[in-house]
Amino acid sequence: MMKFLFLLLALFFAACSEYPDMEPDILAQHIYSQNPIELGSSNKEYVAMLAKSFGMNEGAIIAVQKHILSKKTTDKMKSDYEKAIYEKAVKLEQQNGESARKDFVVNVLAPYLDALSRNEIYKSGPDNESFERIVSNLYGKFFPDDGAAQSLFSFMNAAKVYFSGESFNVDLKNTVNRNLLKYGLFLDFELQSMASILKVQDTLLPMTAYKGDSLSAINLKRFIPGLMPSKAGYYTIGMNYVVVLDDMIAARAESDSLELEQGEFYRKYGDKRFERFWRYLGLDLSLQKASEIYNRLLKKDLGGKNFAYIKRVEELNTAIHETKHIVDQIEHPELTLNLDAEFSAHVTEAIFSPAPNAALLSAIQRMEKYAMVQRQPYLNQVVVKLWTMAKRSAYEEQYTDDSLRIDLTDLYNNYRTIRENAYFEPLDEFAEKVAGKL
């Protein structure tokens, strides 16, 4: 009897911990406004692609397609969405507790903020302001904090006026996120693009003091249907949080796995412009040779590894890369040129990565693209040095991972920023306080 009671309690708490499904009328508008999907296509590959893109199962995608088709027109779909989200908000005014809070997140807050990010507000004029007051008050009730309701209302208003030509105050978004983080949630909000409320799946680096400032890294996972941005991670200005997006990390790991499966037949380079550029730099490279080096280095680090290992490598690489951006801002806030910052982050990533060759490939691709556009002599030299390391690591047995790390560290230590002609700080403290803990 006691064992049965414990089982019931376990099932009860497991059920309570889950977030509810998005209401069909809300989901239909939420999905279709992000990407107008083909409604009549039941092609298995297309449905599977949609399911992966939106973080849904294939059956749910087919159900959404049918539900959207039942609306006949986009105007009808939008009016049903507005009715459903308004009725849900009003209903939640009379409810309390954890399940109501989660219902609010899934069926009111997340879809509305996503629509707001594209300036697709509930209704124009007073109706919208009245609705946003309801949403803000619900936010204050379910995520209580000093001034919580007003903080969300101010944030939403700032997003709206941005589309009128005014600047957006990122501090308003940070205030909302500091509160959401207390509940294991985080708002990924991009104006003119999309917004997602994600759950904190893991703390990769707890808040760590660093030269009078601090930084942290968290892994976020999607739990509400919706598209994800193409980035695998980023750092938040004004919060010193590094965000690693688990769904995009998984997509990168899948890409790595597919490239490894193709082996020597995979052709990373196919654009003749690369050959012309390499010739200009004096590099003895062809598209075939560059692809061969790429394949050799990827196999050297990730060949024979399972998906979980490859995903963990991508997660660590992204976390190292983004935390270095924060550290550079702390140590040298005067440095403003993006390509300098990317050099620092990519080379540091390769130095501390458990897969330095794979990270070197990423560094080459990024710096190569900058160099092809800028045609800056110093940047060209960096590309030559990175390719030289790659060739040695691909073909010379005595050139070990440690050899590569030594050469990368030497390149980093001697790099001068293009605009300020300054050095980056030595990596000792970063190694101890950040990379070592990650």
Short mmCIF file of C-alpha atoms in Angstrom, two decimals:
data_model
loop_
_atom_site.label_atom_id
_atom_site.label_comp_id
_atom_site.label_asym_id
_atom_site.label_seq_id
_atom_site.Cartn_x
_atom_site.Cartn_y
_atom_site.Cartn_z
CA MET A 1 0.00 0.00 0.00
CA MET A 2 2.81 2.42 0.94
CA LYS A 3 4.68 1.67 -2.31
CA PHE A 4 1.49 2.32 -4.26
CA LEU A 5 1.03 5.66 -2.48
CA PHE A 6 4.59 6.72 -3.30
CA LEU A 7 4.00 5.77 -6.94
CA LEU A 8 0.86 7.90 -7.07
CA LEU A 9 2.69 10.84 -5.52
CA ALA A 10 5.56 10.47 -7.98
CA LEU A 11 3.16 10.44 -10.91
CA PHE A 12 1.31 13.43 -9.48
CA PHE A 13 4.42 15.56 -9.09
CA ALA A 14 5.74 14.49 -12.51
CA ALA A 15 2.47 15.62 -14.07
CA CYS A 16 2.56 18.90 -12.16
CA SER A 17 6.07 19.63 -13.41
CA GLU A 18 5.01 19.45 -17.08
CA TYR A 19 3.92 22.49 -19.06
CA PRO A 20 0.55 22.27 -20.84
CA ASP A 21 0.08 22.15 -24.60
CA MET A 22 -0.62 25.40 -26.40
CA GLU A 23 -4.31 25.88 -27.21
CA PRO A 24 -5.07 24.93 -30.87
CA ASP A 25 -6.26 28.40 -31.97
CA ILE A 26 -3.27 30.06 -30.31
CA LEU A 27 -0.84 27.47 -31.68
CA ALA A 28 -2.14 27.83 -35.24
CA GLN A 29 -1.46 31.59 -35.36
CA HIS A 30 1.78 31.20 -33.39
CA ILE A 31 3.22 28.68 -35.86
CA TYR A 32 1.90 30.19 -39.09
CA SER A 33 3.03 33.73 -38.24
CA GLN A 34 6.58 32.51 -37.68
CA ASN A 35 6.71 30.66 -40.99
CA PRO A 36 3.79 30.17 -43.41
CA ILE A 37 4.00 26.38 -43.72
CA GLU A 38 2.63 24.37 -46.65
CA LEU A 39 -0.76 23.25 -45.42
CA GLY A 40 -1.61 20.65 -48.03
CA SER A 41 1.70 18.81 -47.94
CA SER A 42 1.78 15.46 -46.17
CA ASN A 43 5.21 14.59 -47.56
CA LYS A 44 6.98 12.66 -44.81
CA GLU A 45 10.29 14.46 -45.23
CA TYR A 46 8.61 17.87 -45.18
CA VAL A 47 6.55 17.03 -42.08
CA ALA A 48 9.67 15.65 -40.36
CA MET A 49 11.56 18.84 -41.22
CA LEU A 50 8.77 21.01 -39.79
CA ALA A 51 8.61 18.88 -36.65
CA LYS A 52 12.33 19.33 -36.04
CA SER A 53 12.22 23.05 -36.87
CA PHE A 54 9.36 23.81 -34.48
CA GLY A 55 10.28 21.30 -31.76
CA MET A 56 7.11 19.25 -32.20
CA ASN A 57 6.27 15.66 -33.06
CA GLU A 58 5.08 14.82 -36.56
CA GLY A 59 1.54 14.05 -35.45
CA ALA A 60 1.24 17.50 -33.88
CA ILE A 61 2.46 19.14 -37.10
CA ILE A 62 -0.20 17.34 -39.14
CA ALA A 63 -2.85 18.38 -36.59
CA VAL A 64 -1.72 22.03 -36.87
CA GLN A 65 -1.87 21.88 -40.67
CA LYS A 66 -5.44 20.57 -40.53
CA HIS A 67 -6.46 23.13 -37.90
CA ILE A 68 -5.12 26.03 -39.97
CA LEU A 69 -6.89 24.72 -43.09
CA SER A 70 -10.16 24.58 -41.14
CA LYS A 71 -9.96 28.36 -40.63
CA LYS A 72 -10.35 29.02 -44.38
CA THR A 73 -8.72 32.49 -44.18
CA THR A 74 -5.80 34.06 -42.31
CA ASP A 75 -8.14 36.76 -41.00
CA LYS A 76 -10.35 34.09 -39.41
CA MET A 77 -7.30 32.37 -37.94
CA LYS A 78 -6.06 35.64 -36.42
CA SER A 79 -9.45 36.62 -34.98
CA ASP A 80 -9.83 33.16 -33.39
CA TYR A 81 -6.33 33.52 -31.95
CA GLU A 82 -7.17 36.93 -30.48
CA LYS A 83 -10.37 35.57 -28.96
CA ALA A 84 -8.61 32.51 -27.51
CA ILE A 85 -5.66 34.38 -26.01
CA TYR A 86 -7.94 37.06 -24.51
CA GLU A 87 -10.31 34.50 -22.99
CA LYS A 88 -7.36 32.54 -21.61
CA ALA A 89 -5.92 35.68 -19.98
CA VAL A 90 -9.27 36.65 -18.44
CA LYS A 91 -9.78 33.11 -17.14
CA LEU A 92 -6.33 33.09 -15.55
CA GLU A 93 -7.17 36.26 -13.60
CA GLN A 94 -9.34 34.00 -11.43
CA GLN A 95 -6.72 31.26 -11.00
CA ASN A 96 -3.62 30.78 -8.91
CA GLY A 97 -0.93 28.18 -8.38
CA GLU A 98 1.81 26.47 -10.36
CA SER A 99 -0.37 24.96 -13.10
CA ALA A 100 -2.01 28.34 -13.76
CA ARG A 101 1.41 30.01 -13.92
CA LYS A 102 2.59 27.48 -16.51
CA ASP A 103 -0.63 27.87 -18.49
CA PHE A 104 -0.03 31.63 -18.53
CA VAL A 105 3.54 31.17 -19.83
CA VAL A 106 2.53 28.80 -22.66
CA ASN A 107 -0.79 30.24 -23.77
CA VAL A 108 -0.48 33.98 -23.09
CA LEU A 109 3.00 35.30 -22.36
CA ALA A 110 5.09 33.33 -24.88
CA PRO A 111 2.81 33.66 -27.94
CA TYR A 112 2.11 37.33 -27.28
CA LEU A 113 5.76 38.29 -26.83
CA ASP A 114 6.63 36.37 -29.98
CA ALA A 115 3.98 38.28 -31.92
CA LEU A 116 5.17 41.54 -30.34
CA SER A 117 8.74 40.91 -31.54
CA ARG A 118 7.41 41.22 -35.11
CA ASN A 119 5.05 44.11 -34.27
CA GLU A 120 2.00 41.83 -34.60
CA ILE A 121 0.20 43.13 -31.54
CA TYR A 122 -3.14 41.86 -30.18
CA LYS A 123 -5.23 44.72 -31.54
CA SER A 124 -4.45 48.35 -32.23
CA GLY A 125 -5.15 51.29 -29.94
CA PRO A 126 -6.85 51.06 -26.52
CA ASP A 127 -7.78 47.39 -26.98
CA ASN A 128 -4.14 46.41 -27.16
CA GLU A 129 -3.14 48.56 -24.20
CA SER A 130 -5.97 47.10 -22.13
CA PHE A 131 -4.89 43.57 -23.06
CA GLU A 132 -1.25 44.32 -22.24
CA ARG A 133 -2.33 45.60 -18.81
CA ILE A 134 -4.05 42.27 -18.19
CA VAL A 135 -0.93 40.38 -19.32
CA SER A 136 1.34 42.58 -17.18
CA ASN A 137 -0.83 42.12 -14.10
CA LEU A 138 -0.89 38.36 -14.64
CA TYR A 139 2.88 38.42 -14.94
CA GLY A 140 3.09 40.32 -11.66
CA LYS A 141 0.82 37.75 -10.02
CA PHE A 142 2.58 34.63 -11.30
CA PHE A 143 6.13 36.04 -11.13
CA PRO A 144 5.91 38.29 -8.08
CA ASP A 145 8.69 40.83 -7.62
CA ASP A 146 8.89 44.54 -6.82
CA GLY A 147 7.38 46.34 -9.80
CA ALA A 148 7.14 43.14 -11.88
CA ALA A 149 3.89 44.08 -13.63
CA GLN A 150 5.16 47.53 -14.57
CA SER A 151 8.50 46.15 -15.72
CA LEU A 152 6.81 43.88 -18.27
CA PHE A 153 4.45 46.66 -19.39
CA SER A 154 7.40 49.02 -19.90
CA PHE A 155 9.26 46.35 -21.83
CA MET A 156 6.30 45.69 -24.13
CA ASN A 157 5.77 49.42 -24.70
CA ALA A 158 9.47 49.87 -25.56
CA ALA A 159 9.20 47.09 -28.13
CA LYS A 160 6.19 48.75 -29.73
CA VAL A 161 7.75 52.21 -29.98
CA TYR A 162 10.88 50.66 -31.47
CA PHE A 163 8.84 50.01 -34.60
CA SER A 164 8.03 53.73 -34.66
CA GLY A 165 11.70 54.52 -35.01
CA GLU A 166 12.78 54.90 -31.38
CA SER A 167 15.70 53.04 -29.82
CA PHE A 168 15.11 50.00 -27.63
CA ASN A 169 16.34 49.93 -24.03
CA VAL A 170 17.86 46.48 -23.49
CA ASP A 171 17.83 47.02 -19.72
CA LEU A 172 14.06 46.56 -19.78
CA LYS A 173 14.47 43.08 -21.24
CA ASN A 174 17.20 42.29 -18.72
CA THR A 175 14.91 43.26 -15.83
CA VAL A 176 12.27 40.81 -17.08
CA ASN A 177 14.88 38.08 -17.48
CA ARG A 178 16.34 38.54 -14.00
CA ASN A 179 12.88 37.82 -12.65
CA LEU A 180 12.16 34.90 -15.01
CA LEU A 181 15.49 33.29 -14.08
CA LYS A 182 14.24 32.84 -10.53
CA TYR A 183 11.72 30.40 -12.00
CA GLY A 184 14.14 28.66 -14.34
CA LEU A 185 12.99 30.55 -17.44
CA PHE A 186 14.64 32.95 -19.87
CA LEU A 187 13.26 35.20 -22.62
CA ASP A 188 15.16 35.12 -25.91
CA PHE A 189 13.78 38.21 -27.63
CA GLU A 190 14.87 39.55 -31.03
CA LEU A 191 13.09 42.55 -32.49
CA GLN A 192 11.91 42.12 -36.08
CA SER A 193 12.49 38.39 -35.74
CA MET A 194 11.08 36.16 -33.01
CA ALA A 195 10.85 35.57 -29.28
CA SER A 196 10.99 32.38 -27.25
CA ILE A 197 10.60 31.62 -23.57
CA LEU A 198 13.07 28.84 -22.83
CA LYS A 199 13.74 26.80 -19.71
CA VAL A 200 17.11 26.66 -17.99
CA GLN A 201 18.24 23.09 -18.48
CA ASP A 202 21.67 23.40 -16.90
CA THR A 203 24.03 25.91 -15.33
CA LEU A 204 27.30 25.46 -17.18
CA LEU A 205 29.16 28.09 -15.20
CA PRO A 206 27.76 29.53 -11.94
CA MET A 207 28.03 33.27 -11.48
CA THR A 208 31.79 33.83 -11.20
CA ALA A 209 33.66 36.96 -10.11
CA TYR A 210 36.05 38.23 -12.76
CA LYS A 211 38.20 41.38 -12.40
CA GLY A 212 35.61 43.45 -10.60
CA ASP A 213 32.76 42.06 -12.67
CA SER A 214 31.11 38.66 -13.08
CA LEU A 215 29.86 36.18 -15.63
CA SER A 216 27.79 33.02 -15.86
CA ALA A 217 26.78 30.47 -18.52
CA ILE A 218 23.46 28.64 -18.80
CA ASN A 219 22.04 26.03 -21.18
CA LEU A 220 18.52 26.80 -22.40
CA LYS A 221 16.07 24.37 -23.97
CA ARG A 222 12.89 24.92 -25.94
CA PHE A 223 9.66 23.61 -24.37
CA ILE A 224 7.13 25.69 -26.31
CA PRO A 225 6.69 25.04 -30.07
CA GLY A 226 8.45 27.62 -32.19
CA LEU A 227 11.39 28.30 -34.44
CA MET A 228 14.84 28.86 -32.99
CA PRO A 229 17.35 31.48 -34.13
CA SER A 230 20.32 30.27 -36.18
CA LYS A 231 22.79 31.14 -33.41
CA ALA A 232 23.99 28.43 -31.01
CA GLY A 233 24.75 30.89 -28.23
CA TYR A 234 25.25 34.52 -27.32
CA TYR A 235 26.00 36.76 -24.38
CA THR A 236 23.56 39.27 -22.97
CA ILE A 237 24.78 42.84 -22.72
CA GLY A 238 24.09 44.26 -19.28
CA MET A 239 23.56 40.87 -17.62
CA ASN A 240 26.87 39.07 -18.23
CA TYR A 241 25.03 35.84 -18.93
CA VAL A 242 26.22 33.48 -21.63
CA VAL A 243 23.30 31.66 -23.20
CA VAL A 244 23.82 28.30 -24.92
CA LEU A 245 20.80 27.14 -26.94
CA ASP A 246 20.47 23.38 -26.56
CA ASP A 247 18.29 22.84 -29.65
CA MET A 248 20.79 24.59 -31.92
CA ILE A 249 23.71 22.79 -30.28
CA ALA A 250 21.96 19.53 -31.12
CA ALA A 251 21.49 20.70 -34.72
CA ARG A 252 25.22 21.47 -34.99
CA ALA A 253 26.09 18.06 -33.56
CA GLU A 254 23.80 16.42 -36.11
CA SER A 255 25.55 18.35 -38.87
CA ASP A 256 28.95 17.20 -37.59
CA SER A 257 27.73 13.60 -37.48
CA LEU A 258 26.43 13.75 -41.05
CA GLU A 259 29.72 15.21 -42.29
CA LEU A 260 31.62 12.43 -40.52
CA GLU A 261 29.38 9.79 -42.09
CA GLN A 262 30.27 11.04 -45.57
CA GLY A 263 33.96 10.81 -44.72
CA GLU A 264 36.38 11.57 -47.55
CA PHE A 265 33.48 12.09 -49.94
CA TYR A 266 32.31 15.21 -48.08
CA ARG A 267 33.23 18.45 -49.85
CA LYS A 268 33.25 21.39 -47.47
CA TYR A 269 34.67 23.78 -50.04
CA GLY A 270 33.10 24.18 -53.47
CA ASP A 271 33.25 27.90 -54.24
CA LYS A 272 36.04 28.86 -56.67
CA ARG A 273 36.37 32.25 -54.94
CA PHE A 274 38.17 30.48 -52.10
CA GLU A 275 40.81 29.17 -54.49
CA ARG A 276 41.39 32.63 -55.92
CA PHE A 277 41.71 34.04 -52.42
CA TRP A 278 44.13 31.33 -51.27
CA ARG A 279 46.23 31.93 -54.37
CA TYR A 280 46.28 35.64 -53.52
CA LEU A 281 47.53 34.77 -50.00
CA GLY A 282 50.20 32.44 -51.37
CA LEU A 283 48.57 29.35 -49.86
CA ASP A 284 49.04 26.08 -51.73
CA LEU A 285 45.41 25.02 -51.47
CA SER A 286 42.73 23.77 -53.83
CA LEU A 287 39.06 23.15 -53.06
CA GLN A 288 39.76 19.42 -52.95
CA LYS A 289 42.81 19.82 -50.69
CA ALA A 290 41.00 22.17 -48.30
CA SER A 291 38.07 19.75 -48.06
CA GLU A 292 40.48 16.89 -47.40
CA ILE A 293 42.13 18.82 -44.56
CA TYR A 294 38.69 19.64 -43.16
CA ASN A 295 37.64 15.99 -43.22
CA ARG A 296 40.90 14.80 -41.67
CA LEU A 297 40.70 17.27 -38.78
CA LEU A 298 37.03 16.60 -38.08
CA LYS A 299 37.72 12.87 -38.03
CA LYS A 300 40.81 13.38 -35.86
CA ASP A 301 38.71 14.94 -33.07
CA LEU A 302 35.24 13.50 -33.53
CA GLY A 303 35.62 10.32 -35.56
CA GLY A 304 34.18 7.29 -33.77
CA LYS A 305 32.55 9.46 -31.10
CA ASN A 306 28.88 9.11 -30.24
CA PHE A 307 26.31 11.85 -30.66
CA ALA A 308 26.29 12.74 -26.93
CA TYR A 309 30.05 13.39 -27.00
CA ILE A 310 29.86 15.52 -30.16
CA LYS A 311 26.98 17.53 -28.70
CA ARG A 312 28.89 18.11 -25.47
CA VAL A 313 31.90 19.35 -27.47
CA GLU A 314 29.68 21.80 -29.36
CA GLU A 315 28.17 22.98 -26.07
CA LEU A 316 31.59 23.57 -24.48
CA ASN A 317 32.97 25.28 -27.57
CA THR A 318 30.01 27.67 -27.67
CA ALA A 319 30.24 28.41 -23.94
CA ILE A 320 34.00 29.09 -24.13
CA HIS A 321 33.53 31.29 -27.20
CA GLU A 322 30.77 33.43 -25.70
CA THR A 323 32.33 33.77 -22.24
CA LYS A 324 35.50 35.06 -23.94
CA HIS A 325 33.39 37.80 -25.50
CA ILE A 326 32.25 38.86 -22.02
CA VAL A 327 35.78 38.68 -20.63
CA ASP A 328 37.09 40.85 -23.47
CA GLN A 329 34.38 43.40 -22.71
CA ILE A 330 35.41 43.40 -19.05
CA GLU A 331 39.13 43.67 -19.77
CA HIS A 332 39.03 45.97 -22.80
CA PRO A 333 35.71 47.81 -23.14
CA GLU A 334 37.38 50.20 -25.56
CA LEU A 335 37.82 47.49 -28.21
CA THR A 336 35.05 47.90 -30.74
CA LEU A 337 35.95 46.02 -33.92
CA ASN A 338 33.88 42.84 -34.26
CA LEU A 339 36.48 40.89 -36.22
CA ASP A 340 39.02 41.41 -33.42
CA ALA A 341 36.49 40.10 -30.90
CA GLU A 342 35.75 37.08 -33.10
CA PHE A 343 39.46 36.33 -33.51
CA SER A 344 39.88 36.35 -29.74
CA ALA A 345 36.81 34.17 -29.10
CA HIS A 346 37.51 31.63 -31.86
CA VAL A 347 41.20 31.14 -31.05
CA THR A 348 40.47 30.92 -27.31
CA GLU A 349 37.75 28.36 -28.08
CA ALA A 350 40.26 26.24 -30.02
CA ILE A 351 42.91 26.49 -27.29
CA PHE A 352 40.61 25.21 -24.53
CA SER A 353 38.33 22.94 -26.54
CA PRO A 354 38.47 19.17 -25.99
CA ALA A 355 38.38 19.05 -29.81
CA PRO A 356 40.92 21.73 -30.81
CA ASN A 357 41.09 20.69 -34.47
CA ALA A 358 37.34 20.98 -34.95
CA ALA A 359 37.42 24.38 -33.24
CA LEU A 360 40.34 25.41 -35.45
CA LEU A 361 38.15 24.71 -38.49
CA SER A 362 35.52 27.10 -37.12
CA ALA A 363 38.19 29.75 -36.53
CA ILE A 364 39.43 29.40 -40.10
CA GLN A 365 35.96 29.70 -41.59
CA ARG A 366 35.11 32.84 -39.62
CA MET A 367 38.43 34.65 -40.09
CA GLU A 368 38.61 33.63 -43.74
CA LYS A 369 35.24 35.24 -44.45
CA TYR A 370 36.33 38.45 -42.73
CA ALA A 371 39.60 38.47 -44.65
CA MET A 372 37.95 37.91 -48.04
CA VAL A 373 35.82 41.01 -47.48
CA GLN A 374 38.32 43.25 -45.69
CA ARG A 375 41.51 42.40 -47.65
CA GLN A 376 43.44 43.68 -44.65
CA PRO A 377 47.12 42.54 -44.77
CA TYR A 378 47.36 41.68 -41.06
CA LEU A 379 44.14 39.67 -41.17
CA ASN A 380 45.42 37.85 -44.25
CA GLN A 381 48.48 36.78 -42.27
CA VAL A 382 46.22 35.36 -39.54
CA VAL A 383 44.40 33.23 -42.11
CA VAL A 384 47.71 31.95 -43.50
CA LYS A 385 48.89 30.99 -40.01
CA LEU A 386 45.62 29.20 -39.18
CA TRP A 387 45.72 27.21 -42.42
CA THR A 388 49.37 26.34 -41.81
CA MET A 389 48.43 24.89 -38.42
CA ALA A 390 45.55 22.98 -40.01
CA LYS A 391 47.81 21.43 -42.67
CA ARG A 392 50.39 20.40 -40.10
CA SER A 393 47.78 18.89 -37.80
CA ALA A 394 46.19 17.01 -40.73
CA TYR A 395 49.40 15.51 -42.17
CA GLU A 396 52.21 15.57 -39.59
CA GLU A 397 52.09 12.81 -36.98
CA GLN A 398 54.43 14.62 -34.62
CA TYR A 399 52.18 17.69 -34.66
CA THR A 400 49.99 16.85 -31.65
CA ASP A 401 47.01 18.60 -30.11
CA ASP A 402 49.42 20.13 -27.60
CA SER A 403 51.53 21.43 -30.49
CA LEU A 404 48.44 23.01 -31.98
CA ARG A 405 47.46 24.61 -28.69
CA ILE A 406 50.98 26.05 -28.27
CA ASP A 407 50.86 27.60 -31.75
CA LEU A 408 47.35 28.97 -31.19
CA THR A 409 48.39 30.50 -27.87
CA ASP A 410 51.41 32.11 -29.56
CA LEU A 411 49.14 33.52 -32.28
CA TYR A 412 46.74 34.86 -29.64
CA ASN A 413 49.49 36.42 -27.51
CA ASN A 414 51.04 38.23 -30.47
CA TYR A 415 47.83 39.39 -32.11
CA ARG A 416 47.35 43.17 -32.34
CA THR A 417 43.84 44.54 -32.67
CA ILE A 418 43.38 46.20 -36.03
CA ARG A 419 41.82 49.47 -34.88
CA GLU A 420 43.60 50.08 -31.54
CA ASN A 421 46.84 48.11 -32.19
CA ALA A 422 46.45 46.56 -28.71
CA TYR A 423 47.10 43.12 -27.26
CA PHE A 424 44.46 40.95 -25.65
CA GLU A 425 45.03 39.95 -22.02
CA PRO A 426 46.95 36.71 -21.28
CA LEU A 427 44.72 33.66 -20.86
CA ASP A 428 45.91 32.49 -17.42
CA GLU A 429 43.00 33.91 -15.45
CA PHE A 430 40.49 32.85 -18.10
CA ALA A 431 41.89 29.33 -17.92
CA GLU A 432 41.52 29.21 -14.16
CA LYS A 433 38.20 30.94 -13.60
CA VAL A 434 36.25 30.12 -16.75
CA ALA A 435 37.59 27.39 -19.03
CA GLY A 436 38.67 25.19 -16.13
CA LYS A 437 35.24 25.37 -14.52
CA LEU A 438 33.42 24.75 -17.80
#
